[in-house]
């Protein structure tokens, strides 16, 4: 397998090719445009000269025309062709080939070889040929000057090629060094991340409106920050799950041993009921962890159009009898009926159910729970309000963490995962989950844009 060029070598080579191509195109355009302009100027000059000589012929006939030709040409001037030819193409007067090699026809302007011998056979000229009585008037100039200009431009083209190679090589090396330096910075951060160090970030030259490398660095830093956050959450989940499962598993083992040793069938039946309670607690804990992970991996193509007011009313009707059985007053307040939104219906229902369960469990002392739907600005607020003891502002961040349980909730069954699921659902919908003071009580608010 042939070795591939490095990215630096390819960038340098690309710079050389681009510089060379651009210079070739530019010099070629100048060469063509200069040649066209020179031919156009020659055309105008010859036509004007021919018109002037024909005017002289019309006023003074051939003798006056011959004198005008002699006066128009300086002695020794070989760049101006002025001559009179007879009907057989032989030169009668002036400077031109002895025998004309072009056909005798009225010619406004043309480029051709005027003669077949000597210098005339190797020199092209721009000329006009017009009849004057029985003779012919030839006016022209050789293209030596234009050819000299073309040769000069061709030499400049060769010089431009060499300069392009040198400048392209220099530019390519500078550009390749710049690109390699920026890429090496990114690579070093990625290598560190691969070795487990997620704290390093790619430095920016200009934040906000920087170049493509800065925009790449911003996205890479955001990705590393997200990975670092997820790894920290994974460690918390692993440690917390192991810690919180230890107690119910220990109780489960103890109650299992006790059930095995109990001889009385009635007592054994009661002990087995305790085993089921502990098993259900562990199952609920694992199910909640799975639901959180599932909510974080759901894609937006699973969303459907859901009317928020209908969803709130449907869930409220399900929980109204539960609250009534618990001796609580349950209110459903729909302050606005916004248009259907793209939502994940099952996860939103689960999140609202968790909010109501928490309010019924921890805010029952307030005697009333309210499920409210409102719209503030561009946000839709799903919130549950109770009048219980609430959560102190200093403890709200802890309550939102996975397995985050406050001291006042340690005596109630649970794993501290309900709030984490609600926050995951809010992030999935591009929103946020907030805890506020109801004075007294708690407001748990799910904000969806």
Tab-separated table of C-alpha atoms in Angstrom, residues 187-386:
chain	number	residue	atom	x	y	z
A	187	UNK	CA	-5.809	16.089	18.921
A	188	UNK	CA	-4.003	16.526	22.246
A	189	UNK	CA	-7.318	17.243	23.988
A	190	UNK	CA	-8.944	14.230	22.322
A	191	UNK	CA	-5.985	12.029	23.314
A	192	UNK	CA	-6.339	13.194	26.901
A	193	UNK	CA	-10.073	12.428	26.787
A	194	UNK	CA	-9.289	8.967	25.426
A	195	UNK	CA	-6.975	8.390	28.384
A	196	UNK	CA	-9.718	9.407	30.812
A	197	UNK	CA	-8.958	13.103	31.414
A	198	UNK	CA	-12.216	14.867	30.512
A	199	UNK	CA	-11.300	18.144	32.209
A	200	UNK	CA	-9.157	19.549	29.383
A	201	UNK	CA	-10.660	21.887	26.788
A	202	UNK	CA	-9.544	23.270	23.430
A	203	UNK	CA	-8.415	26.882	23.713
A	204	UNK	CA	-10.076	29.480	21.488
A	205	UNK	CA	-8.414	32.310	19.573
A	206	UNK	CA	-11.638	34.289	19.223
A	207	UNK	CA	-14.867	33.280	20.877
A	208	UNK	CA	-18.219	33.934	19.232
A	209	UNK	CA	-17.167	34.919	15.697
A	210	UNK	CA	-13.940	32.945	15.356
A	211	UNK	CA	-12.852	30.815	12.417
A	212	UNK	CA	-13.921	27.258	11.627
A	213	UNK	CA	-11.398	25.835	14.109
A	214	UNK	CA	-12.860	27.965	16.897
A	215	UNK	CA	-16.378	26.845	16.007
A	216	UNK	CA	-15.166	23.248	16.013
A	217	UNK	CA	-13.478	23.846	19.367
A	218	UNK	CA	-16.688	25.287	20.845
A	219	UNK	CA	-18.688	22.225	19.799
A	220	UNK	CA	-15.945	19.856	20.925
A	221	UNK	CA	-15.731	21.561	24.322
A	222	UNK	CA	-19.511	21.350	24.660
A	223	UNK	CA	-19.390	17.651	23.802
A	224	UNK	CA	-16.583	17.014	26.317
A	225	UNK	CA	-18.514	18.952	28.950
A	226	UNK	CA	-21.590	16.844	28.283
A	227	UNK	CA	-19.559	13.630	28.435
A	228	UNK	CA	-17.916	14.764	31.673
A	229	UNK	CA	-21.334	15.548	33.130
A	230	UNK	CA	-22.727	12.180	32.034
A	231	UNK	CA	-19.736	10.332	33.459
A	232	UNK	CA	-20.143	12.172	36.758
A	233	UNK	CA	-23.849	11.338	36.781
A	234	UNK	CA	-23.025	7.724	35.927
A	235	UNK	CA	-20.655	7.533	38.879
A	236	UNK	CA	-23.299	9.082	41.121
A	237	UNK	CA	-25.930	6.680	39.811
A	238	UNK	CA	-23.653	3.672	40.266
A	239	UNK	CA	-22.559	4.668	43.763
A	240	UNK	CA	-26.046	5.714	44.831
A	241	UNK	CA	-27.666	2.634	43.358
A	242	UNK	CA	-25.183	0.382	45.132
A	243	UNK	CA	-25.684	2.315	48.383
A	244	UNK	CA	-29.479	2.464	48.204
A	245	UNK	CA	-29.826	-1.160	47.145
A	246	UNK	CA	-27.666	-2.372	50.025
A	247	UNK	CA	-30.281	-1.670	52.679
A	248	UNK	CA	-33.317	-3.237	50.942
A	249	UNK	CA	-31.226	-6.223	49.847
A	250	UNK	CA	-29.946	-6.693	53.395
A	251	UNK	CA	-33.510	-6.474	54.722
A	252	UNK	CA	-34.635	-8.889	52.018
A	253	UNK	CA	-31.947	-11.384	53.015
A	254	UNK	CA	-32.746	-11.042	56.693
A	255	UNK	CA	-36.481	-11.484	56.161
A	256	UNK	CA	-35.812	-14.460	53.887
A	257	UNK	CA	-33.749	-16.162	56.596
A	258	UNK	CA	-36.451	-15.429	59.127
A	259	UNK	CA	-39.183	-16.804	56.868
A	260	UNK	CA	-37.209	-20.002	56.360
A	261	UNK	CA	-36.883	-20.543	60.122
A	262	UNK	CA	-40.527	-19.753	61.012
A	263	UNK	CA	-42.577	-22.891	61.595
A	264	UNK	CA	-45.969	-21.223	62.092
A	265	UNK	CA	-47.765	-20.972	58.716
A	266	UNK	CA	-49.494	-17.701	59.624
A	267	UNK	CA	-46.265	-16.026	60.702
A	268	UNK	CA	-44.491	-17.416	57.624
A	269	UNK	CA	-47.239	-15.910	55.433
A	270	UNK	CA	-46.735	-12.504	57.058
A	271	UNK	CA	-42.970	-12.761	56.607
A	272	UNK	CA	-43.415	-13.617	52.924
A	273	UNK	CA	-45.608	-10.512	52.554
A	274	UNK	CA	-42.698	-8.433	53.880
A	275	UNK	CA	-40.447	-10.061	51.270
A	276	UNK	CA	-42.838	-8.928	48.546
A	277	UNK	CA	-42.767	-5.337	49.868
A	278	UNK	CA	-38.965	-5.230	49.798
A	279	UNK	CA	-38.890	-6.855	46.358
A	280	UNK	CA	-41.381	-4.317	45.007
A	281	UNK	CA	-39.243	-1.457	46.370
A	282	UNK	CA	-36.153	-2.789	44.567
A	283	UNK	CA	-38.131	-3.343	41.374
A	284	UNK	CA	-39.529	0.207	41.490
A	285	UNK	CA	-36.041	1.586	41.966
A	286	UNK	CA	-34.640	-0.346	38.974
A	287	UNK	CA	-37.675	0.498	36.841
A	288	UNK	CA	-37.222	4.199	37.552
A	289	UNK	CA	-33.546	4.057	36.560
A	290	UNK	CA	-34.529	2.360	33.296
A	291	UNK	CA	-37.220	4.990	32.631
A	292	UNK	CA	-34.739	7.827	33.159
A	293	UNK	CA	-32.246	6.228	30.781
A	294	UNK	CA	-35.007	5.631	28.242
A	295	UNK	CA	-36.185	9.243	28.432
A	296	UNK	CA	-32.654	10.519	27.790
A	297	UNK	CA	-32.256	8.318	24.692
A	298	UNK	CA	-35.609	9.100	23.060
A	299	UNK	CA	-35.420	10.924	19.712
A	300	UNK	CA	-37.818	13.667	18.638
A	301	UNK	CA	-39.269	11.495	15.877
A	302	UNK	CA	-41.213	9.760	18.659
A	303	UNK	CA	-43.069	13.009	19.428
A	304	UNK	CA	-46.715	13.482	18.489
A	305	UNK	CA	-48.998	16.507	18.516
A	306	UNK	CA	-50.642	16.658	21.941
A	307	UNK	CA	-53.105	19.261	23.246
A	308	UNK	CA	-51.644	20.318	26.651
A	309	UNK	CA	-55.057	21.154	28.125
A	310	UNK	CA	-56.493	17.751	27.178
A	311	UNK	CA	-53.465	16.000	28.676
A	312	UNK	CA	-53.782	17.906	31.977
A	313	UNK	CA	-57.508	17.264	32.219
A	314	UNK	CA	-57.055	13.554	31.439
A	315	UNK	CA	-54.393	13.067	34.146
A	316	UNK	CA	-56.364	15.219	36.592
A	317	UNK	CA	-59.449	13.038	36.184
A	318	UNK	CA	-57.349	9.944	36.966
A	319	UNK	CA	-55.920	11.390	40.185
A	320	UNK	CA	-59.027	13.169	41.481
A	321	UNK	CA	-60.479	9.975	43.080
A	322	UNK	CA	-57.072	9.099	44.580
A	323	UNK	CA	-56.806	12.518	46.203
A	324	UNK	CA	-60.398	12.304	47.409
A	325	UNK	CA	-59.719	8.922	49.021
A	326	UNK	CA	-56.723	10.496	50.775
A	327	UNK	CA	-58.957	13.247	52.147
A	328	UNK	CA	-57.450	15.969	49.947
A	329	UNK	CA	-59.049	18.589	47.765
A	330	UNK	CA	-57.784	18.190	44.185
A	331	UNK	CA	-58.179	21.128	41.759
A	332	UNK	CA	-57.570	21.290	38.014
A	333	UNK	CA	-56.890	24.829	36.790
A	334	UNK	CA	-56.558	25.275	32.990
A	335	UNK	CA	-55.809	28.981	32.488
A	336	UNK	CA	-55.061	28.708	28.775
A	337	UNK	CA	-55.669	26.205	26.005
A	338	UNK	CA	-52.629	26.469	23.733
A	339	UNK	CA	-52.481	24.799	20.330
A	340	UNK	CA	-51.232	21.188	20.165
A	341	UNK	CA	-47.489	20.816	20.729
A	342	UNK	CA	-45.040	18.083	19.654
A	343	UNK	CA	-44.630	16.087	22.879
A	344	UNK	CA	-43.731	12.586	23.966
A	345	UNK	CA	-47.114	11.768	25.440
A	346	UNK	CA	-46.119	8.775	27.580
A	347	UNK	CA	-43.117	10.471	29.180
A	348	UNK	CA	-45.030	13.707	29.793
A	349	UNK	CA	-47.819	11.705	31.432
A	350	UNK	CA	-45.260	9.900	33.594
A	351	UNK	CA	-43.630	13.194	34.606
A	352	UNK	CA	-46.942	14.800	35.586
A	353	UNK	CA	-47.963	11.656	37.449
A	354	UNK	CA	-44.726	11.795	39.433
A	355	UNK	CA	-45.389	15.425	40.327
A	356	UNK	CA	-48.884	14.615	41.586
A	357	UNK	CA	-47.663	11.525	43.493
A	358	UNK	CA	-45.029	13.635	45.269
A	359	UNK	CA	-47.619	16.282	46.139
A	360	UNK	CA	-50.039	13.670	47.486
A	361	UNK	CA	-47.269	11.977	49.450
A	362	UNK	CA	-45.362	14.929	50.906
A	363	UNK	CA	-47.919	17.771	50.746
A	364	UNK	CA	-50.970	15.996	52.157
A	365	UNK	CA	-50.823	18.064	55.348
A	366	UNK	CA	-51.833	21.138	53.360
A	367	UNK	CA	-55.200	19.640	52.477
A	368	UNK	CA	-55.173	20.742	48.847
A	369	UNK	CA	-53.277	19.905	45.630
A	370	UNK	CA	-53.664	21.914	42.410
A	371	UNK	CA	-52.750	20.787	38.885
A	372	UNK	CA	-52.390	23.949	36.819
A	373	UNK	CA	-51.748	24.685	33.097
A	374	UNK	CA	-50.806	28.223	32.099
A	375	UNK	CA	-48.862	30.090	29.445
A	376	UNK	CA	-46.314	32.801	30.219
A	377	UNK	CA	-44.611	34.370	27.201
A	378	UNK	CA	-43.452	31.578	24.926
A	379	UNK	CA	-43.499	28.907	27.645
A	380	UNK	CA	-46.187	26.396	28.629
A	381	UNK	CA	-46.255	25.787	32.412
A	382	UNK	CA	-47.364	22.391	33.772
A	383	UNK	CA	-47.256	22.794	37.542
A	384	UNK	CA	-48.448	21.048	40.663
A	385	UNK	CA	-48.996	23.095	43.813
A	386	UNK	CA	-49.441	21.889	47.369
